[in-house]
PDB file of C-alpha atoms in Angstrom:
ATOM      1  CA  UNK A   1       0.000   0.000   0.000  1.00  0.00           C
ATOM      2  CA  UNK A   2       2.829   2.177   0.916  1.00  0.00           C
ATOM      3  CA  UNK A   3       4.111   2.136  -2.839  1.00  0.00           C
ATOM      4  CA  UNK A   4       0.330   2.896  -4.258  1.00  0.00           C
ATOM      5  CA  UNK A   5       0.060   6.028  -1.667  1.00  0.00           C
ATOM      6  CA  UNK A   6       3.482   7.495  -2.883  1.00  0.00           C
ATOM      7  CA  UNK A   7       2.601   6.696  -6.488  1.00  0.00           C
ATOM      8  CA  UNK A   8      -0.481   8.580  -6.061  1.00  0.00           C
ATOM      9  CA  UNK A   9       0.572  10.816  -3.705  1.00  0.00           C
ATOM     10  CA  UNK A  10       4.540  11.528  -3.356  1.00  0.00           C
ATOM     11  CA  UNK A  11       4.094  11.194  -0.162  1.00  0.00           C
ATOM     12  CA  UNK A  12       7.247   9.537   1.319  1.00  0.00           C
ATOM     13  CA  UNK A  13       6.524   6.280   3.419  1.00  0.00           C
ATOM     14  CA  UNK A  14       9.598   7.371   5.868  1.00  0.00           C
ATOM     15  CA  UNK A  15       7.934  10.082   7.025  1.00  0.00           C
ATOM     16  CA  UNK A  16       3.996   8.310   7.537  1.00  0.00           C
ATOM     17  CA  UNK A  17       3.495   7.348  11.026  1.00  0.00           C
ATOM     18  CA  UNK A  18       1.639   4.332  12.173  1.00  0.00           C
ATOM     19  CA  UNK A  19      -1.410   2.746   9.968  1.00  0.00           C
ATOM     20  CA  UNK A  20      -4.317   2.668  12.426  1.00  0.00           C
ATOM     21  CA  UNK A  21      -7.735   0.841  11.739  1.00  0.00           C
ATOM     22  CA  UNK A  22     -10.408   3.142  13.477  1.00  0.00           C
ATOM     23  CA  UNK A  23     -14.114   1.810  14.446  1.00  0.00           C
ATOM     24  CA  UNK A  24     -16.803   3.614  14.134  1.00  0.00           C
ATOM     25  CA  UNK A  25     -20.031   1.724  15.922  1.00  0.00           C
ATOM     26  CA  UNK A  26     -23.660   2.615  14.931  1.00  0.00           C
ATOM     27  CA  UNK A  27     -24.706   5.675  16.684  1.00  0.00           C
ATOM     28  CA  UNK A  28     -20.756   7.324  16.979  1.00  0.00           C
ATOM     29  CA  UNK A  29     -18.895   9.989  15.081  1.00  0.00           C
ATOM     30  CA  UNK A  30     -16.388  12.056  15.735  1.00  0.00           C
ATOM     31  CA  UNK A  31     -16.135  15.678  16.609  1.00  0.00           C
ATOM     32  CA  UNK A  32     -14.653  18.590  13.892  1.00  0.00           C
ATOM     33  CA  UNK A  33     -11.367  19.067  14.505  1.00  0.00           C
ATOM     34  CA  UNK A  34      -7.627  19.145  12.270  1.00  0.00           C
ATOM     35  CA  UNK A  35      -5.097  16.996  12.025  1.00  0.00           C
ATOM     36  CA  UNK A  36      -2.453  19.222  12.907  1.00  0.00           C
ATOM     37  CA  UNK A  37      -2.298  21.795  15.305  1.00  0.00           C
ATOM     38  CA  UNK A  38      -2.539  25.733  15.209  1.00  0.00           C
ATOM     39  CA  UNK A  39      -0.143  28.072  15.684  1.00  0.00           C
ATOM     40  CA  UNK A  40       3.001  24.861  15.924  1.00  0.00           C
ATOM     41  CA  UNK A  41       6.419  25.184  14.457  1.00  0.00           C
ATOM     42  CA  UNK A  42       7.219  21.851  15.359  1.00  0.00           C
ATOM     43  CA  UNK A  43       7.660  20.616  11.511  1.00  0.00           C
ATOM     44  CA  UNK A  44       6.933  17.270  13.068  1.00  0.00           C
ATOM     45  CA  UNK A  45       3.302  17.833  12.502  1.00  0.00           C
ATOM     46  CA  UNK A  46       0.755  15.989  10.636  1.00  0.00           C
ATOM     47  CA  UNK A  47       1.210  17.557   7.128  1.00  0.00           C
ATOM     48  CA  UNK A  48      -1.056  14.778   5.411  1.00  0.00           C
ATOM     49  CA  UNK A  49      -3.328  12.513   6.080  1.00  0.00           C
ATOM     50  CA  UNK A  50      -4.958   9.073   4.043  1.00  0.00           C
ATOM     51  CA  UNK A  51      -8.309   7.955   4.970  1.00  0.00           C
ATOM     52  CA  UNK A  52      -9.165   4.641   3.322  1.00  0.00           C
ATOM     53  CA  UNK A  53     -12.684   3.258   3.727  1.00  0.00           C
ATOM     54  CA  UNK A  54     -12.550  -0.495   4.708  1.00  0.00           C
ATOM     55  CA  UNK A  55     -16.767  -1.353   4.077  1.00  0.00           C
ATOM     56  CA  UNK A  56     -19.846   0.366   3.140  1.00  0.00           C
ATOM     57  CA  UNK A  57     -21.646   2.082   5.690  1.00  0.00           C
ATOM     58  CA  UNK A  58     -25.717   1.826   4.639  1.00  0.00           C
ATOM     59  CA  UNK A  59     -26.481   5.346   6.472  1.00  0.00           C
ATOM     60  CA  UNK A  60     -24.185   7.764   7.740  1.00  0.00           C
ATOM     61  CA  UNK A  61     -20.568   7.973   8.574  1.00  0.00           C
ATOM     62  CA  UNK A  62     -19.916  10.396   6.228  1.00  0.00           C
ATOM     63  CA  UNK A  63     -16.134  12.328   6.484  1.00  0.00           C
ATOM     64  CA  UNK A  64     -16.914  15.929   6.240  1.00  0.00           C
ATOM     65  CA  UNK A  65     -15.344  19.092   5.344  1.00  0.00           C
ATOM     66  CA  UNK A  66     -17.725  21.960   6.354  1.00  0.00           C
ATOM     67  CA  UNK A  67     -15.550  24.827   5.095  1.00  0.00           C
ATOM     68  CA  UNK A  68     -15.276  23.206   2.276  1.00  0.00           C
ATOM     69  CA  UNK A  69     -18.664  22.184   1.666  1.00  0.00           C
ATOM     70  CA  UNK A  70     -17.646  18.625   0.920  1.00  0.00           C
ATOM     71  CA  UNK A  71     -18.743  15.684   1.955  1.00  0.00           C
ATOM     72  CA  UNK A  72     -17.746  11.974   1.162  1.00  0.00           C
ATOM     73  CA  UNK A  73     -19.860   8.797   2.056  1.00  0.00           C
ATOM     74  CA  UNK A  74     -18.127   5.578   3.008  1.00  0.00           C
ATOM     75  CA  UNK A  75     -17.312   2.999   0.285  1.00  0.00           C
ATOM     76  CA  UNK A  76     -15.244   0.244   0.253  1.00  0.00           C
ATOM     77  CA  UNK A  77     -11.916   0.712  -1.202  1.00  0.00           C
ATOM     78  CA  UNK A  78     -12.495   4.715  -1.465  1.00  0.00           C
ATOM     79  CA  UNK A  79      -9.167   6.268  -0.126  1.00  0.00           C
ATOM     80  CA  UNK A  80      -9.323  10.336   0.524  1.00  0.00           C
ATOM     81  CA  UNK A  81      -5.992  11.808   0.718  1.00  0.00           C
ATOM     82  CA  UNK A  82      -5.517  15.511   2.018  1.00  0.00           C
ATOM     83  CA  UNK A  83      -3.578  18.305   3.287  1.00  0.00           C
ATOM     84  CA  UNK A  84      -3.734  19.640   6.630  1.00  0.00           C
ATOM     85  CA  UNK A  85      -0.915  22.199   6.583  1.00  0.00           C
ATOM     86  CA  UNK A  86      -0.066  24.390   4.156  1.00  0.00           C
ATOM     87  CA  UNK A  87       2.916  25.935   1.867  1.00  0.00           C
ATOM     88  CA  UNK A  88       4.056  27.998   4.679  1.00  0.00           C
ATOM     89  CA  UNK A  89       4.133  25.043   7.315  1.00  0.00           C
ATOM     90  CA  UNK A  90       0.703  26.497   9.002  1.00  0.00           C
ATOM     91  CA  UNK A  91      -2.019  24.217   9.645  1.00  0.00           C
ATOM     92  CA  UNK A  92      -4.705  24.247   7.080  1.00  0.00           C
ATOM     93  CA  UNK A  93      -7.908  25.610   8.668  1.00  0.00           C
ATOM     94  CA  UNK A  94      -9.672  24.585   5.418  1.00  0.00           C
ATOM     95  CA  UNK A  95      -8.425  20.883   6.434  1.00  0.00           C
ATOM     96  CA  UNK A  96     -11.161  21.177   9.609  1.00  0.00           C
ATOM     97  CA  UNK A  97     -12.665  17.740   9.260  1.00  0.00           C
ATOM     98  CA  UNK A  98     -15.810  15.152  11.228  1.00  0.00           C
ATOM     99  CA  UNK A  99     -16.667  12.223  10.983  1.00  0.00           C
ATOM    100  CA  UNK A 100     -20.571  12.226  10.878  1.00  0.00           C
ATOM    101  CA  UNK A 101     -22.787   9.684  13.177  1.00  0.00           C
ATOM    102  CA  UNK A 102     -23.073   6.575  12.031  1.00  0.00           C
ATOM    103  CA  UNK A 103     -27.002   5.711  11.522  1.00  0.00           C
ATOM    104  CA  UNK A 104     -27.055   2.042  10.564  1.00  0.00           C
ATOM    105  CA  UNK A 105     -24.236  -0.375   9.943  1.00  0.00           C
ATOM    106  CA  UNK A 106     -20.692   0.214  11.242  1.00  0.00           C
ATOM    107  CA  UNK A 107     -17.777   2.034  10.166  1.00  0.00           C
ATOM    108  CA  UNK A 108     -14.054   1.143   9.505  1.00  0.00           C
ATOM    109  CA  UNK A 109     -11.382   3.072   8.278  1.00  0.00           C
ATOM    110  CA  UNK A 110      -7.998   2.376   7.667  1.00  0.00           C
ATOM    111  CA  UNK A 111      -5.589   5.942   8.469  1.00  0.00           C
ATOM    112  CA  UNK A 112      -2.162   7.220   8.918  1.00  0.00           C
ATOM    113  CA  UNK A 113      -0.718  10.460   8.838  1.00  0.00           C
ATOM    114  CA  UNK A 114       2.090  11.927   7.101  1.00  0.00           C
ATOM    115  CA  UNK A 115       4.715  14.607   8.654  1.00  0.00           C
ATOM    116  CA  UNK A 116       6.808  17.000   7.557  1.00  0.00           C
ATOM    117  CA  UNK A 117      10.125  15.274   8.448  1.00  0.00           C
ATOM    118  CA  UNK A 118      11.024  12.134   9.362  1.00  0.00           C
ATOM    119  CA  UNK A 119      11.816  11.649  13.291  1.00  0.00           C
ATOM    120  CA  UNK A 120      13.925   9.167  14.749  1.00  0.00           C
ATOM    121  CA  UNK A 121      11.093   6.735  16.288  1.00  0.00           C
ATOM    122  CA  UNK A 122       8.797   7.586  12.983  1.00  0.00           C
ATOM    123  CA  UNK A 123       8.234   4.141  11.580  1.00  0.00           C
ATOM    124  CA  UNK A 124      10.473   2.201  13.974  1.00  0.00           C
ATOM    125  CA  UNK A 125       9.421  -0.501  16.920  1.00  0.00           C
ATOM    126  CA  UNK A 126      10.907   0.563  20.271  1.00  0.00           C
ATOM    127  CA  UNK A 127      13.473  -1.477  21.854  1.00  0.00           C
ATOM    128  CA  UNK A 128      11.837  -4.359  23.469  1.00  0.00           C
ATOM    129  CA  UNK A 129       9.866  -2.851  26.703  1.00  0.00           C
ATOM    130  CA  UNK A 130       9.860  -4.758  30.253  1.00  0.00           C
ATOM    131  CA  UNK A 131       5.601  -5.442  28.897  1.00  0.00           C
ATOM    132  CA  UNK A 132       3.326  -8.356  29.483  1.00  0.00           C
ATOM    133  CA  UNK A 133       3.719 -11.149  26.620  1.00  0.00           C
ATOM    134  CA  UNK A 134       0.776 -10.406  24.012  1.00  0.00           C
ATOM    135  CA  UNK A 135       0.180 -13.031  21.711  1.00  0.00           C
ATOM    136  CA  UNK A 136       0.915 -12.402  17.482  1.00  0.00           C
ATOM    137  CA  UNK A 137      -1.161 -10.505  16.003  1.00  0.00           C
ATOM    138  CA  UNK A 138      -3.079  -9.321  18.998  1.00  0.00           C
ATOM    139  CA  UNK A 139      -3.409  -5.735  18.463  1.00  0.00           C
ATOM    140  CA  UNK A 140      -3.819  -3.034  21.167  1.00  0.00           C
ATOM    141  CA  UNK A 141      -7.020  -1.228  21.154  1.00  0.00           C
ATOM    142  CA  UNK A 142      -7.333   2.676  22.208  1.00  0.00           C
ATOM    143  CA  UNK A 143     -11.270   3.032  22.284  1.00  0.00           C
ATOM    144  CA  UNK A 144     -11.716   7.276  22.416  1.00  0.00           C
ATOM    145  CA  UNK A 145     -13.505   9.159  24.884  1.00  0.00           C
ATOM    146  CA  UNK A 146     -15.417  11.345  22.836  1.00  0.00           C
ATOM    147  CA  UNK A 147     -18.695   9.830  22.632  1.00  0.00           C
ATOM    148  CA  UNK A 148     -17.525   6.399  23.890  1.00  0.00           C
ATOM    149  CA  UNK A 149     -17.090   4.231  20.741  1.00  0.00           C
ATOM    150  CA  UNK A 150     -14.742   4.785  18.329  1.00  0.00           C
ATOM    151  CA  UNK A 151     -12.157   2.821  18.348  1.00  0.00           C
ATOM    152  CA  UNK A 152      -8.538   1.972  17.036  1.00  0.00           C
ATOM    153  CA  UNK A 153      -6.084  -0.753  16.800  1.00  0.00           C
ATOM    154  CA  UNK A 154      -2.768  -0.549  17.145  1.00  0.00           C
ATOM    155  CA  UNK A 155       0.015  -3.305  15.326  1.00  0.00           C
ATOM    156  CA  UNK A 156       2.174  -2.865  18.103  1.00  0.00           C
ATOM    157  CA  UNK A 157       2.817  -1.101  21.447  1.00  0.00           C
ATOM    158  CA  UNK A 158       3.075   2.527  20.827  1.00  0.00           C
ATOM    159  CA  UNK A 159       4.677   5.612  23.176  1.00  0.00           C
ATOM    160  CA  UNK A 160       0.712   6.053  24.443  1.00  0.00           C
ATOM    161  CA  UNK A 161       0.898   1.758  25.856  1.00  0.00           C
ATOM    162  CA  UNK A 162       4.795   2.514  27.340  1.00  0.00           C
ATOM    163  CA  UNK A 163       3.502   5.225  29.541  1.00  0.00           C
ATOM    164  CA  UNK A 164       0.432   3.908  30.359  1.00  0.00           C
ATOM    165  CA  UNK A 165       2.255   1.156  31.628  1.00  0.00           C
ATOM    166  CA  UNK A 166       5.036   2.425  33.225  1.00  0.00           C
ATOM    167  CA  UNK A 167       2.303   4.758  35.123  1.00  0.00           C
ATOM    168  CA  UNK A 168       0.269   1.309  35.973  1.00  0.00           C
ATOM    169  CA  UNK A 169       3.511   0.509  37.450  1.00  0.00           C
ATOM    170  CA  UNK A 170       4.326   3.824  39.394  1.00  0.00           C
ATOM    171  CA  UNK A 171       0.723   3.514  40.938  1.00  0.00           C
ATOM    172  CA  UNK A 172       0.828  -0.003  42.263  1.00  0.00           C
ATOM    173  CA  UNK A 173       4.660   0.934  44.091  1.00  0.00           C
TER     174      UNK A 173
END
């Protein structure tokens, strides 16, 4: 997939972070927000992001773009691609983004973002953490707070897990 996204894209695969699978259960959405963040110089920020649409939803679940008037309804094997900073590095307040309720059937999407530069842990496992065992090709699920549903899974521990864990561990001393 990498090779089709910079194909399509030129979008360098060094500098895409993590592919995440997000759920979406009947009834959930997600709030309007960007990608990237205002008013940051850190040139480690989201510049991109892909949005691939893993099923048909039957109603709802759209990804919107209200200042841009656009909408686009979930169908399998539809990928959006967009920009959420622009030439000068700022974040993209056009890029302002929901996902829409879900009103029958469920949502997944397949996501990553894309940054500026490449940084050191971009793309690269951790050295081996003092964890729990989890069995191949368990992944680790991060449900969201907002509206308690949506969901993501995670092909390996991330920086979010390791301090989580080492916090878990702080607590119980």
């Amino acid at each position: 997939m990498e090779f089709r996204v910079k194909e399509a894209t030129q979008l360098q695969p060094e500098n895409g972070g993590k592919f995440q699978i997000t759920s979406y259960p009947q009834g959930i959405g997600y709030k309007t927000h960007t990608d990237c963040i205002e008013d940051n110089t850190d040139e480690r920020d989201r510049m991109a992001t892909i949005l691939v649409y893993l099923q048909d939803v039957e109603d709802g679940g759209e990804t919107k773009f209200p200042e841009l008037g656009i909408w686009v309804k979930p169908r399998k094997g539809r990928a959006l691609v967009w920009n959420n900073m622009n030439e000068d590095g700022k974040c993209e307040a056009l890029s302002v983004h929901n996902a829409a309720k879900v009103n029958k059937g469920h949502k997944y999407i397949l996501q990553r973002w894309y940054y500026y530069k490449n940084f050191y842990s971009l793309g690269k496992r951790p050295p081996e953490p003092e964890l729990p065992v989890r069995a191949s090709g368990t992944p680790r699920v991060n449900c969201d707070e907002y509206e308690k549903g949506s969901c993501r899974w995670y092909d390996e521990w991330n920086y979010e897990h390791l301090v989580d864990y080492r916090n878990q561990r702080i607590n119980l001393k």
